[in-house]
Amino acid sequence: YMIPAEAPPSLDGHRESTYATVHAVAPFYSVLMRVNPDNPEDTTSFVCDLCLAIPKPTDDGKTYTFKIRQDVKFQDGSPLTAADVAASWHEIIFPRKGVLSARQNWYSMVESVESPDPTTVVFKLKFATTVFVPDLADPYAFIYEKKILDSDPHWYETHVMGSGPFHFVSYSIGQEIKGERNPDYYHKG
């Protein structure tokens, strides 16, 4: 368990920008890709978390097609699919009315995010830009379960349920957050 120095305003990584949120809850979530942990100083070095490979853009630099791992489960046992990845990114980039996204403006170049099948996520850009891939490595870009987002886009503000290296156990505001190792975690070690 961990004792957060300060209670986060909410547990929703899409909404918040405080380290109190990312430090407390990031271990419970997966992301599409991240900065290479073996070389974090290199702002051009990235590794996949849920993707199988970081794609080269097509369509004159305006389309990025990601293939998504098929061996990932949310803590509730539901399989994580490309639909969950696309829905999460859609909430970050195009939040619905009444939903906050702290980094929405980072992605003004994005025209659409779609999942044409359970293993594919396609980002279409309005214009080609080299900042897009680094922006995708945002540590707050937690992948949420689409069915929960569809039923209540505010659920993740007060609840934790992801597919990361740890399963959420409990949270006592300003006191502690507890987790246990995810026995089904898809990255070994």
mmCIF file of C-alpha atoms in Angstrom:
data_model
loop_
_atom_site.group_PDB
_atom_site.id
_atom_site.type_symbol
_atom_site.label_atom_id
_atom_site.label_comp_id
_atom_site.label_asym_id
_atom_site.label_seq_id
_atom_site.Cartn_x
_atom_site.Cartn_y
_atom_site.Cartn_z
ATOM 1 C CA TYR A 1 0.000 0.000 0.000
ATOM 2 C CA MET A 2 0.942 3.626 -0.336
ATOM 3 C CA ILE A 3 0.246 6.702 1.762
ATOM 4 C CA PRO A 4 -0.487 9.575 -0.634
ATOM 5 C CA ALA A 5 1.036 12.884 0.487
ATOM 6 C CA GLU A 6 -2.155 14.629 -0.509
ATOM 7 C CA ALA A 7 -5.566 13.297 -1.419
ATOM 8 C CA PRO A 8 -6.236 13.749 -5.138
ATOM 9 C CA PRO A 9 -9.240 15.880 -6.153
ATOM 10 C CA SER A 10 -10.568 12.798 -7.944
ATOM 11 C CA LEU A 11 -9.264 9.413 -9.073
ATOM 12 C CA ASP A 12 -9.906 10.120 -12.771
ATOM 13 C CA GLY A 13 -6.645 10.467 -14.718
ATOM 14 C CA HIS A 14 -8.454 11.994 -17.678
ATOM 15 C CA ARG A 15 -9.839 14.791 -15.541
ATOM 16 C CA GLU A 16 -6.926 15.541 -13.218
ATOM 17 C CA SER A 17 -3.444 16.919 -13.723
ATOM 18 C CA THR A 18 -2.079 16.565 -10.200
ATOM 19 C CA TYR A 19 0.664 14.130 -9.258
ATOM 20 C CA ALA A 20 -1.520 13.096 -6.311
ATOM 21 C CA THR A 21 -3.789 11.366 -8.840
ATOM 22 C CA VAL A 22 -1.210 9.795 -11.148
ATOM 23 C CA HIS A 23 1.038 8.540 -8.330
ATOM 24 C CA ALA A 24 -1.853 7.025 -6.392
ATOM 25 C CA VAL A 25 -3.800 5.308 -9.175
ATOM 26 C CA ALA A 26 -1.548 4.785 -12.227
ATOM 27 C CA PRO A 27 -0.390 1.336 -10.969
ATOM 28 C CA PHE A 28 -3.976 0.098 -11.397
ATOM 29 C CA TYR A 29 -4.234 1.091 -15.075
ATOM 30 C CA SER A 30 -2.837 0.293 -18.488
ATOM 31 C CA VAL A 31 -2.049 2.910 -21.118
ATOM 32 C CA LEU A 32 -1.686 2.637 -24.877
ATOM 33 C CA MET A 33 2.042 3.403 -24.816
ATOM 34 C CA ARG A 34 4.551 5.072 -22.530
ATOM 35 C CA VAL A 35 7.933 6.742 -22.391
ATOM 36 C CA ASN A 36 10.642 4.082 -22.396
ATOM 37 C CA PRO A 37 11.283 3.415 -18.683
ATOM 38 C CA ASP A 38 14.843 2.274 -19.483
ATOM 39 C CA ASN A 39 15.605 5.635 -21.080
ATOM 40 C CA PRO A 40 13.130 8.246 -19.740
ATOM 41 C CA GLU A 41 15.344 11.186 -20.667
ATOM 42 C CA ASP A 42 14.929 10.416 -24.381
ATOM 43 C CA THR A 43 11.777 12.225 -25.492
ATOM 44 C CA THR A 44 11.697 10.181 -28.705
ATOM 45 C CA SER A 45 11.903 6.704 -27.127
ATOM 46 C CA PHE A 46 8.574 4.997 -26.466
ATOM 47 C CA VAL A 47 7.390 1.481 -25.664
ATOM 48 C CA CYS A 48 4.046 -0.206 -26.057
ATOM 49 C CA ASP A 49 1.898 -1.052 -23.096
ATOM 50 C CA LEU A 50 -1.359 -2.150 -24.742
ATOM 51 C CA CYS A 51 -0.227 -1.774 -28.338
ATOM 52 C CA LEU A 52 1.768 -4.452 -30.145
ATOM 53 C CA ALA A 53 3.935 -1.937 -32.017
ATOM 54 C CA ILE A 54 4.151 1.811 -32.387
ATOM 55 C CA PRO A 55 2.911 2.338 -35.943
ATOM 56 C CA LYS A 56 4.410 4.396 -38.685
ATOM 57 C CA PRO A 57 1.855 6.904 -39.916
ATOM 58 C CA THR A 58 0.078 6.468 -43.240
ATOM 59 C CA ASP A 59 -2.082 8.854 -45.279
ATOM 60 C CA ASP A 60 0.703 11.477 -45.504
ATOM 61 C CA GLY A 61 1.257 11.316 -41.733
ATOM 62 C CA LYS A 62 -2.406 11.686 -40.790
ATOM 63 C CA THR A 63 -3.416 8.109 -39.847
ATOM 64 C CA TYR A 64 -2.017 5.956 -37.033
ATOM 65 C CA THR A 65 -3.296 2.385 -36.789
ATOM 66 C CA PHE A 66 -2.533 0.562 -33.531
ATOM 67 C CA LYS A 67 -2.931 -3.168 -32.994
ATOM 68 C CA ILE A 68 -3.998 -3.946 -29.412
ATOM 69 C CA ARG A 69 -2.943 -6.880 -27.214
ATOM 70 C CA GLN A 70 -5.571 -9.580 -26.775
ATOM 71 C CA ASP A 71 -4.306 -11.005 -23.459
ATOM 72 C CA VAL A 72 -5.467 -8.178 -21.186
ATOM 73 C CA LYS A 73 -8.300 -8.252 -18.656
ATOM 74 C CA PHE A 74 -9.823 -5.587 -16.474
ATOM 75 C CA GLN A 75 -9.915 -6.256 -12.744
ATOM 76 C CA ASP A 76 -13.566 -7.368 -13.064
ATOM 77 C CA GLY A 77 -12.472 -10.110 -15.498
ATOM 78 C CA SER A 78 -13.773 -8.444 -18.658
ATOM 79 C CA PRO A 79 -11.411 -8.608 -21.647
ATOM 80 C CA LEU A 80 -9.873 -5.306 -22.701
ATOM 81 C CA THR A 81 -10.430 -4.636 -26.407
ATOM 82 C CA ALA A 82 -9.701 -1.885 -28.888
ATOM 83 C CA ALA A 83 -13.201 -0.523 -28.168
ATOM 84 C CA ASP A 84 -12.091 0.263 -24.587
ATOM 85 C CA VAL A 85 -8.921 1.969 -25.836
ATOM 86 C CA ALA A 86 -10.834 4.036 -28.407
ATOM 87 C CA ALA A 87 -13.573 4.977 -25.905
ATOM 88 C CA SER A 88 -10.983 6.109 -23.347
ATOM 89 C CA TRP A 89 -9.108 8.215 -25.877
ATOM 90 C CA HIS A 90 -12.396 9.602 -27.167
ATOM 91 C CA GLU A 91 -13.210 10.812 -23.631
ATOM 92 C CA ILE A 92 -9.766 12.449 -23.363
ATOM 93 C CA ILE A 93 -9.907 14.172 -26.755
ATOM 94 C CA PHE A 94 -13.643 14.783 -27.209
ATOM 95 C CA PRO A 95 -15.145 14.848 -23.694
ATOM 96 C CA ARG A 96 -18.907 14.990 -23.615
ATOM 97 C CA LYS A 97 -20.740 17.909 -22.049
ATOM 98 C CA GLY A 98 -20.200 18.009 -18.291
ATOM 99 C CA VAL A 99 -17.031 15.873 -18.428
ATOM 100 C CA LEU A 100 -13.634 17.466 -17.875
ATOM 101 C CA SER A 101 -10.460 16.506 -19.729
ATOM 102 C CA ALA A 102 -7.284 18.178 -18.471
ATOM 103 C CA ARG A 103 -5.371 17.471 -21.686
ATOM 104 C CA GLN A 104 -8.048 17.854 -24.352
ATOM 105 C CA ASN A 105 -6.163 20.760 -25.960
ATOM 106 C CA TRP A 106 -3.042 18.612 -26.432
ATOM 107 C CA TYR A 107 -4.941 16.663 -29.077
ATOM 108 C CA SER A 108 -6.450 19.428 -31.214
ATOM 109 C CA MET A 109 -4.817 17.750 -34.234
ATOM 110 C CA VAL A 110 -7.054 14.644 -33.846
ATOM 111 C CA GLU A 111 -10.062 14.368 -36.110
ATOM 112 C CA SER A 112 -11.325 10.959 -34.905
ATOM 113 C CA VAL A 113 -10.568 7.860 -32.837
ATOM 114 C CA GLU A 114 -12.219 4.620 -33.906
ATOM 115 C CA SER A 115 -12.028 0.896 -33.286
ATOM 116 C CA PRO A 116 -13.051 -0.831 -36.522
ATOM 117 C CA ASP A 117 -12.531 -4.255 -34.903
ATOM 118 C CA PRO A 118 -11.628 -5.664 -31.436
ATOM 119 C CA THR A 119 -7.885 -5.521 -32.130
ATOM 120 C CA THR A 120 -7.483 -2.176 -33.931
ATOM 121 C CA VAL A 121 -7.559 1.491 -32.916
ATOM 122 C CA VAL A 122 -7.257 4.160 -35.610
ATOM 123 C CA PHE A 123 -6.409 7.787 -34.906
ATOM 124 C CA LYS A 124 -7.088 10.122 -37.834
ATOM 125 C CA LEU A 125 -5.431 13.517 -37.659
ATOM 126 C CA LYS A 126 -6.499 16.801 -39.213
ATOM 127 C CA PHE A 127 -2.869 17.446 -40.133
ATOM 128 C CA ALA A 128 0.450 15.628 -39.808
ATOM 129 C CA THR A 129 2.520 16.572 -36.772
ATOM 130 C CA THR A 130 5.483 15.141 -34.881
ATOM 131 C CA VAL A 131 3.993 15.951 -31.456
ATOM 132 C CA PHE A 132 1.199 13.397 -31.759
ATOM 133 C CA VAL A 133 3.132 10.240 -30.808
ATOM 134 C CA PRO A 134 4.856 11.825 -27.779
ATOM 135 C CA ASP A 135 1.458 13.112 -26.617
ATOM 136 C CA LEU A 136 0.073 9.554 -26.715
ATOM 137 C CA ALA A 137 2.634 8.571 -24.051
ATOM 138 C CA ASP A 138 0.750 10.627 -21.453
ATOM 139 C CA PRO A 139 0.867 8.748 -18.116
ATOM 140 C CA TYR A 140 -2.630 10.050 -17.209
ATOM 141 C CA ALA A 141 -4.233 8.450 -20.293
ATOM 142 C CA PHE A 142 -5.637 5.493 -18.359
ATOM 143 C CA ILE A 143 -7.619 2.973 -20.355
ATOM 144 C CA TYR A 144 -11.088 2.625 -18.892
ATOM 145 C CA GLU A 145 -13.765 0.067 -19.603
ATOM 146 C CA LYS A 146 -16.104 1.291 -22.357
ATOM 147 C CA LYS A 147 -19.243 -0.177 -20.782
ATOM 148 C CA ILE A 148 -18.583 1.826 -17.590
ATOM 149 C CA LEU A 149 -17.853 5.047 -19.519
ATOM 150 C CA ASP A 150 -21.053 4.515 -21.509
ATOM 151 C CA SER A 151 -23.171 4.060 -18.372
ATOM 152 C CA ASP A 152 -21.536 6.752 -16.198
ATOM 153 C CA PRO A 153 -18.724 8.986 -17.505
ATOM 154 C CA HIS A 154 -18.108 10.221 -13.928
ATOM 155 C CA TRP A 155 -17.707 6.729 -12.357
ATOM 156 C CA TYR A 156 -13.898 6.818 -12.513
ATOM 157 C CA GLU A 157 -13.792 10.032 -10.477
ATOM 158 C CA THR A 158 -14.550 8.000 -7.326
ATOM 159 C CA HIS A 159 -13.784 4.403 -8.362
ATOM 160 C CA VAL A 160 -10.728 2.495 -9.577
ATOM 161 C CA MET A 161 -10.950 -0.494 -11.916
ATOM 162 C CA GLY A 162 -8.251 -1.022 -14.486
ATOM 163 C CA SER A 163 -6.014 -3.625 -16.083
ATOM 164 C CA GLY A 164 -2.608 -2.553 -14.783
ATOM 165 C CA PRO A 165 0.041 -4.379 -12.748
ATOM 166 C CA PHE A 166 -1.998 -4.039 -9.545
ATOM 167 C CA HIS A 167 -5.634 -4.652 -8.636
ATOM 168 C CA PHE A 168 -7.310 -1.997 -6.522
ATOM 169 C CA VAL A 169 -8.228 -3.129 -2.989
ATOM 170 C CA SER A 170 -9.221 -0.051 -0.989
ATOM 171 C CA TYR A 171 -8.804 3.669 -0.576
ATOM 172 C CA SER A 172 -9.069 5.746 2.579
ATOM 173 C CA ILE A 173 -9.051 9.426 1.613
ATOM 174 C CA GLY A 174 -5.839 11.103 2.718
ATOM 175 C CA GLN A 175 -4.715 7.925 4.487
ATOM 176 C CA GLU A 176 -3.803 5.098 2.122
ATOM 177 C CA ILE A 177 -4.525 3.360 -1.131
ATOM 178 C CA LYS A 178 -4.120 -0.416 -1.206
ATOM 179 C CA GLY A 179 -3.535 -2.720 -4.127
ATOM 180 C CA GLU A 180 -2.442 -6.276 -4.727
ATOM 181 C CA ARG A 181 -0.402 -7.746 -7.532
ATOM 182 C CA ASN A 182 -2.487 -8.514 -10.629
ATOM 183 C CA PRO A 183 -2.023 -12.274 -11.164
ATOM 184 C CA ASP A 184 -3.110 -11.937 -14.817
ATOM 185 C CA TYR A 185 -0.857 -8.984 -15.677
ATOM 186 C CA TYR A 186 0.255 -9.288 -19.298
ATOM 187 C CA HIS A 187 3.834 -8.038 -18.850
ATOM 188 C CA LYS A 188 5.943 -10.661 -17.136
ATOM 189 C CA GLY A 189 8.212 -9.832 -14.206
#
